[in-house]
Amino acid sequence: MSKTQTPLLQVRNLQTHFKTEAGWAKAVDGVSFDIFQGEVLGMVGESGSGKSVTALSVLRLIPDPPGRIVGGSVIYKGQDLLKLSWEDIRKVRGNEISMIFQEPMTSLNPVFTIGSQIMEVILQHNDVSKAEAFDRSVKMLELVGIPAAATRMNDYPHQYSGGMRQRVMIAIALACDPSLLIADEPTTALDVTIQAQILELMLKLKDESTDAAILLITHNLAVVAETCHRVMVMYGGKIQEIAPVRELFKNPMHPYTKGLLASLPTVEGKKLDRLQTIPGNVPSILDLPVGCKFVTRCPERLEKCWTYEPDLIEVSPGHWVRCVLVEK
């Protein structure tokens, strides 16, 4: 994306902490990034790296208590979402910015029909009749592949399979044609064929709007390679590397990014008994290293990495890395 283009969303020094019995946990620790109009920005990293909390913070959906956004700004179309009143931020959610949540089983209200839950979003943000909202809801269910959509509008969430509930969540998120869609593992519960259809639908609806963009959170690097323009790699509540997608896959520079890509199965004829792995586990956010957050698992660490945390620096146009190995 061109640096001269105005970002649709600007996140600056975002900090989200959670209060626990052991102290404050820094789930998101100084995250800054832009999302440009027409862009699909991928966010990858292991569970516990801060991806979902970053996304929830953008829409101020962090449960308080125990969580709290303690610093930073989220500028959307010239206004800081973190400073809006609760009434104003509700007008943005589901309308200007929508989110597909990670867990469809708990995101739908079990005592309301599927149809009423989709219609509620449309009626909340659009000046339409109930009949028009009903027709729009049926169309959205058809778009995400629900058969006999008009009839299934009257069913309750427990009458849908897990994959169908995931598709309903996607229908709700897309119902008002949002300018920014935050998709947190949107295809987790779906089989490969439906995954491709849903991703194609999301990209199609984005392309139909001149200023729309997508923030795609996923563990699936194949999906990232297929759909994203840029990729942001998170670990320990911080961005470790961000680059155009082809640049990242061709020339990963952070040891963590290299480890993620090396863990993918290869089709180049190399026969390996086992897939490569990153040693160890993601550390608790209550017990992160003082220096580089990846130091406990890094095969290329230096002695200074234990006490010194580097800044995120631009090593080539659009390619930013947080690692002592790339510092001059």
XYZ file of C-alpha atoms in Angstrom:
328
model
C 0.000 0.000 0.000
C 1.227 3.482 -0.785
C 2.516 5.545 2.118
C 0.788 8.584 0.616
C -2.605 6.910 0.886
C -4.698 7.918 3.880
C -5.140 5.011 6.309
C -8.675 3.890 7.065
C -7.567 2.965 10.587
C -4.522 4.175 12.525
C -3.603 2.380 15.747
C -0.885 4.076 17.774
C 0.842 2.743 20.910
C -2.182 0.679 21.930
C -1.835 -0.763 25.442
C -4.362 -3.150 26.971
C -3.733 -4.641 30.421
C -5.608 -7.153 32.561
C -5.618 -7.103 36.346
C -4.977 -10.513 37.902
C -4.171 -11.780 41.386
C -0.511 -11.856 40.359
C -0.516 -8.283 39.035
C -1.156 -6.447 35.772
C -0.753 -8.516 32.614
C 0.297 -6.574 29.504
C -1.701 -8.416 26.842
C -1.120 -5.669 24.256
C 1.993 -3.608 24.845
C 2.494 -0.613 22.565
C 1.062 -1.879 19.265
C 1.007 0.522 16.280
C -0.176 -0.195 12.741
C -2.237 1.191 9.845
C -4.956 -0.390 7.727
C -5.393 1.230 4.321
C -8.490 1.459 2.159
C -8.927 -1.628 -0.012
C -6.360 -3.599 1.961
C -6.437 -7.013 3.602
C -4.032 -6.956 6.554
C -3.182 -10.340 8.041
C -2.339 -10.784 11.725
C -0.589 -14.022 12.676
C 1.044 -15.516 15.745
C 0.529 -18.326 18.220
C -2.325 -18.340 20.723
C -1.588 -15.912 23.539
C 0.389 -13.465 21.400
C -2.197 -10.666 21.687
C -3.999 -10.852 18.344
C -7.600 -11.120 19.560
C -7.106 -8.628 22.401
C -5.760 -6.105 19.863
C -8.859 -6.577 17.706
C -11.248 -6.327 20.668
C -9.475 -3.183 21.850
C -10.128 -1.443 18.524
C -13.889 -1.707 19.176
C -13.526 -1.230 22.948
C -14.949 -4.663 23.680
C -12.452 -5.441 26.448
C -14.345 -6.535 29.602
C -13.706 -3.945 32.318
C -12.928 -5.297 34.880
C -10.529 -7.104 34.620
C -9.257 -5.555 31.384
C -8.478 -1.944 30.642
C -7.165 0.019 27.670
C -4.526 2.108 29.447
C -3.003 4.025 26.560
C -2.815 4.740 22.855
C -5.236 5.860 20.183
C -7.393 4.234 17.506
C -8.103 6.782 14.761
C -10.898 5.816 12.368
C -11.864 8.341 9.689
C -10.383 11.149 11.737
C -11.917 10.326 15.135
C -10.347 8.525 18.084
C -12.580 5.562 18.913
C -11.098 5.359 22.406
C -12.494 8.810 23.218
C -16.042 8.327 21.903
C -18.995 8.078 24.262
C -20.559 4.655 24.714
C -23.529 5.741 22.604
C -21.286 6.892 19.758
C -19.081 3.785 19.770
C -22.224 1.632 19.548
C -23.109 3.448 16.306
C -19.722 2.426 14.905
C -19.852 -1.236 15.970
C -21.610 -3.473 13.481
C -22.128 -0.585 11.090
C -18.829 1.133 10.232
C -16.644 -1.589 11.771
C -17.835 -5.179 12.205
C -16.166 -8.131 13.847
C -16.477 -11.857 13.267
C -15.758 -13.351 16.663
C -13.577 -16.386 17.172
C -16.103 -18.587 18.982
C -19.521 -18.905 17.278
C -20.846 -21.265 19.939
C -20.953 -18.518 22.568
C -21.432 -15.436 20.358
C -25.080 -16.110 19.456
C -27.888 -15.635 21.974
C -29.486 -19.073 22.532
C -32.982 -17.696 23.325
C -33.459 -15.657 20.134
C -33.972 -16.975 16.618
C -31.219 -16.672 14.050
C -33.387 -14.344 11.982
C -34.076 -11.954 14.847
C -30.363 -11.673 15.642
C -29.450 -10.735 12.072
C -32.420 -8.377 11.736
C -31.497 -6.623 14.985
C -28.208 -5.406 13.504
C -29.857 -4.177 10.305
C -32.701 -2.387 12.137
C -30.262 -0.812 14.603
C -28.146 0.857 11.945
C -30.458 1.316 8.944
C -33.736 3.154 8.423
C -35.648 0.191 6.989
C -38.869 -1.668 7.739
C -38.963 -5.088 9.388
C -39.944 -6.627 6.058
C -36.911 -5.082 4.371
C -34.682 -6.212 7.230
C -36.093 -9.734 6.926
C -35.391 -9.847 3.178
C -31.871 -8.521 3.730
C -31.260 -11.147 6.434
C -32.421 -13.966 4.157
C -30.110 -12.689 1.430
C -27.157 -12.654 3.843
C -27.839 -16.242 4.931
C -27.997 -17.286 1.294
C -24.698 -15.504 0.590
C -22.911 -17.480 3.317
C -24.324 -20.790 2.076
C -27.243 -21.567 4.414
C -29.770 -23.728 2.505
C -33.505 -22.904 2.736
C -32.515 -19.573 4.290
C -36.041 -18.147 4.631
C -37.151 -21.207 6.622
C -33.999 -21.363 8.751
C -34.558 -17.771 9.872
C -36.987 -19.137 12.463
C -34.542 -21.655 13.919
C -32.551 -21.186 17.127
C -28.744 -21.433 17.380
C -28.849 -24.959 18.872
C -30.562 -26.144 15.672
C -27.522 -25.137 13.605
C -24.270 -27.048 13.377
C -21.026 -25.407 14.510
C -20.028 -24.555 10.962
C -23.452 -23.092 10.191
C -23.298 -20.944 13.313
C -19.941 -19.650 12.144
C -21.564 -18.694 8.848
C -24.372 -16.904 10.700
C -21.763 -14.846 12.585
C -20.231 -13.887 9.240
C -23.682 -12.938 7.886
C -24.292 -10.684 10.910
C -20.899 -9.021 10.515
C -21.449 -8.317 6.816
C -25.135 -7.310 7.057
C -24.498 -3.542 7.110
C -21.664 -3.454 4.550
C -18.994 -2.277 7.026
C -16.003 -0.235 5.901
C -13.715 -2.324 8.113
C -14.252 -6.000 8.807
C -12.245 -7.527 11.651
C -12.281 -11.287 11.093
C -10.929 -13.285 14.047
C -10.363 -16.839 12.785
C -13.478 -16.581 10.554
C -13.144 -20.036 9.003
C -12.015 -22.132 11.988
C -15.140 -24.316 12.213
C -15.592 -24.707 8.449
C -14.417 -27.386 6.038
C -11.942 -26.448 3.317
C -14.548 -25.960 0.579
C -16.709 -23.636 2.666
C -13.560 -21.820 3.880
C -12.731 -20.899 0.296
C -16.303 -19.757 -0.380
C -16.434 -17.570 2.751
C -13.052 -15.960 2.060
C -14.097 -15.298 -1.528
C -17.355 -13.734 -0.282
C -15.514 -11.472 2.191
C -13.108 -10.289 -0.504
C -15.943 -9.763 -3.002
C -17.938 -7.596 -0.599
C -14.787 -5.627 0.250
C -14.079 -4.972 -3.424
C -17.648 -3.746 -3.985
C -17.011 -0.857 -1.565
C -14.435 1.787 -2.466
C -13.038 2.288 1.029
C -13.506 -1.142 2.649
C -10.700 -3.093 4.295
C -10.243 -6.328 6.248
C -8.147 -7.193 9.291
C -7.765 -10.974 9.099
C -6.586 -12.782 12.229
C -5.613 -16.371 11.526
C -3.217 -19.223 12.245
C -3.501 -20.399 8.649
C -0.507 -19.073 6.728
C -1.867 -20.526 3.499
C -4.935 -18.290 3.853
C -2.629 -15.334 4.529
C -0.606 -16.028 1.384
C -3.774 -16.270 -0.696
C -5.738 -13.267 0.590
C -3.563 -10.664 2.346
C -1.618 -7.661 1.065
C 0.497 -7.226 4.204
C 1.191 -9.442 7.196
C 1.740 -8.489 10.830
C 3.471 -11.041 13.077
C 2.719 -10.727 16.804
C 4.393 -12.300 19.814
C 4.353 -11.352 23.488
C 1.816 -8.568 22.970
C 4.049 -6.763 20.466
C 4.485 -6.613 16.696
C 7.679 -8.460 15.826
C 7.572 -8.079 12.052
C 5.303 -6.475 9.456
C 5.817 -6.609 5.695
C 4.101 -7.053 2.317
C 2.961 -10.653 2.074
C 5.336 -11.733 -0.714
C 8.270 -10.033 0.978
C 7.506 -11.764 4.277
C 7.279 -15.239 2.743
C 10.332 -14.689 0.536
C 12.550 -12.903 3.048
C 11.452 -13.384 6.685
C 13.884 -11.602 8.997
C 12.672 -12.161 12.555
C 13.608 -15.582 14.000
C 9.995 -16.072 15.135
C 8.662 -15.456 11.621
C 11.270 -17.850 10.237
C 10.106 -20.478 12.743
C 6.460 -20.080 11.774
C 7.218 -20.440 8.062
C 9.614 -23.352 8.628
C 6.838 -25.269 10.398
C 4.772 -25.424 7.214
C 4.783 -28.691 5.241
C 6.721 -28.458 1.990
C 5.749 -29.731 -1.455
C 9.202 -29.363 -2.973
C 10.031 -33.030 -2.771
C 12.003 -32.829 0.460
C 11.256 -35.822 2.624
C 11.155 -35.052 6.328
C 10.230 -37.510 9.058
C 8.765 -34.720 11.192
C 7.688 -31.139 10.628
C 9.923 -28.501 12.146
C 8.691 -26.835 15.313
C 9.513 -23.796 17.408
C 10.934 -25.139 20.693
C 9.210 -24.338 23.976
C 5.893 -22.584 24.593
C 4.563 -19.049 24.505
C 5.466 -17.559 27.919
C 2.774 -16.286 30.257
C 2.051 -12.578 29.802
C 2.629 -12.312 33.554
C 6.167 -13.616 33.163
C 7.514 -12.221 29.902
C 11.284 -11.794 29.465
C 12.792 -8.394 30.265
C 14.438 -8.045 26.862
C 13.234 -9.573 23.601
C 9.960 -11.394 24.193
C 11.087 -14.294 21.987
C 14.465 -14.774 23.657
C 13.492 -17.916 25.611
C 12.762 -19.797 22.353
C 15.046 -18.092 19.850
C 17.770 -20.228 18.189
C 19.658 -17.072 17.120
C 19.638 -15.171 20.413
C 22.601 -13.132 21.617
C 23.565 -12.431 25.212
C 22.174 -8.881 25.034
C 18.750 -10.178 23.956
C 17.978 -11.160 27.565
C 18.079 -7.565 28.792
C 17.651 -5.390 25.683
C 14.445 -5.094 23.663
C 14.975 -3.544 20.212
C 12.610 -1.096 18.534
C 10.563 -1.918 15.455
C 12.739 -0.579 12.618
C 12.224 -0.354 8.847
C 14.836 -2.516 7.129
C 13.434 -2.008 3.610
C 10.432 -0.079 2.247
C 7.373 -1.344 4.134
C 9.303 -4.105 5.931
C 9.608 -3.543 9.694
C 11.390 -5.879 12.118
C 11.993 -5.900 15.905
C 15.285 -7.782 16.310
C 18.894 -7.001 17.267
C 20.091 -9.043 14.285
C 18.828 -6.375 11.851
C 19.987 -3.346 13.832
C 23.004 -1.515 12.460
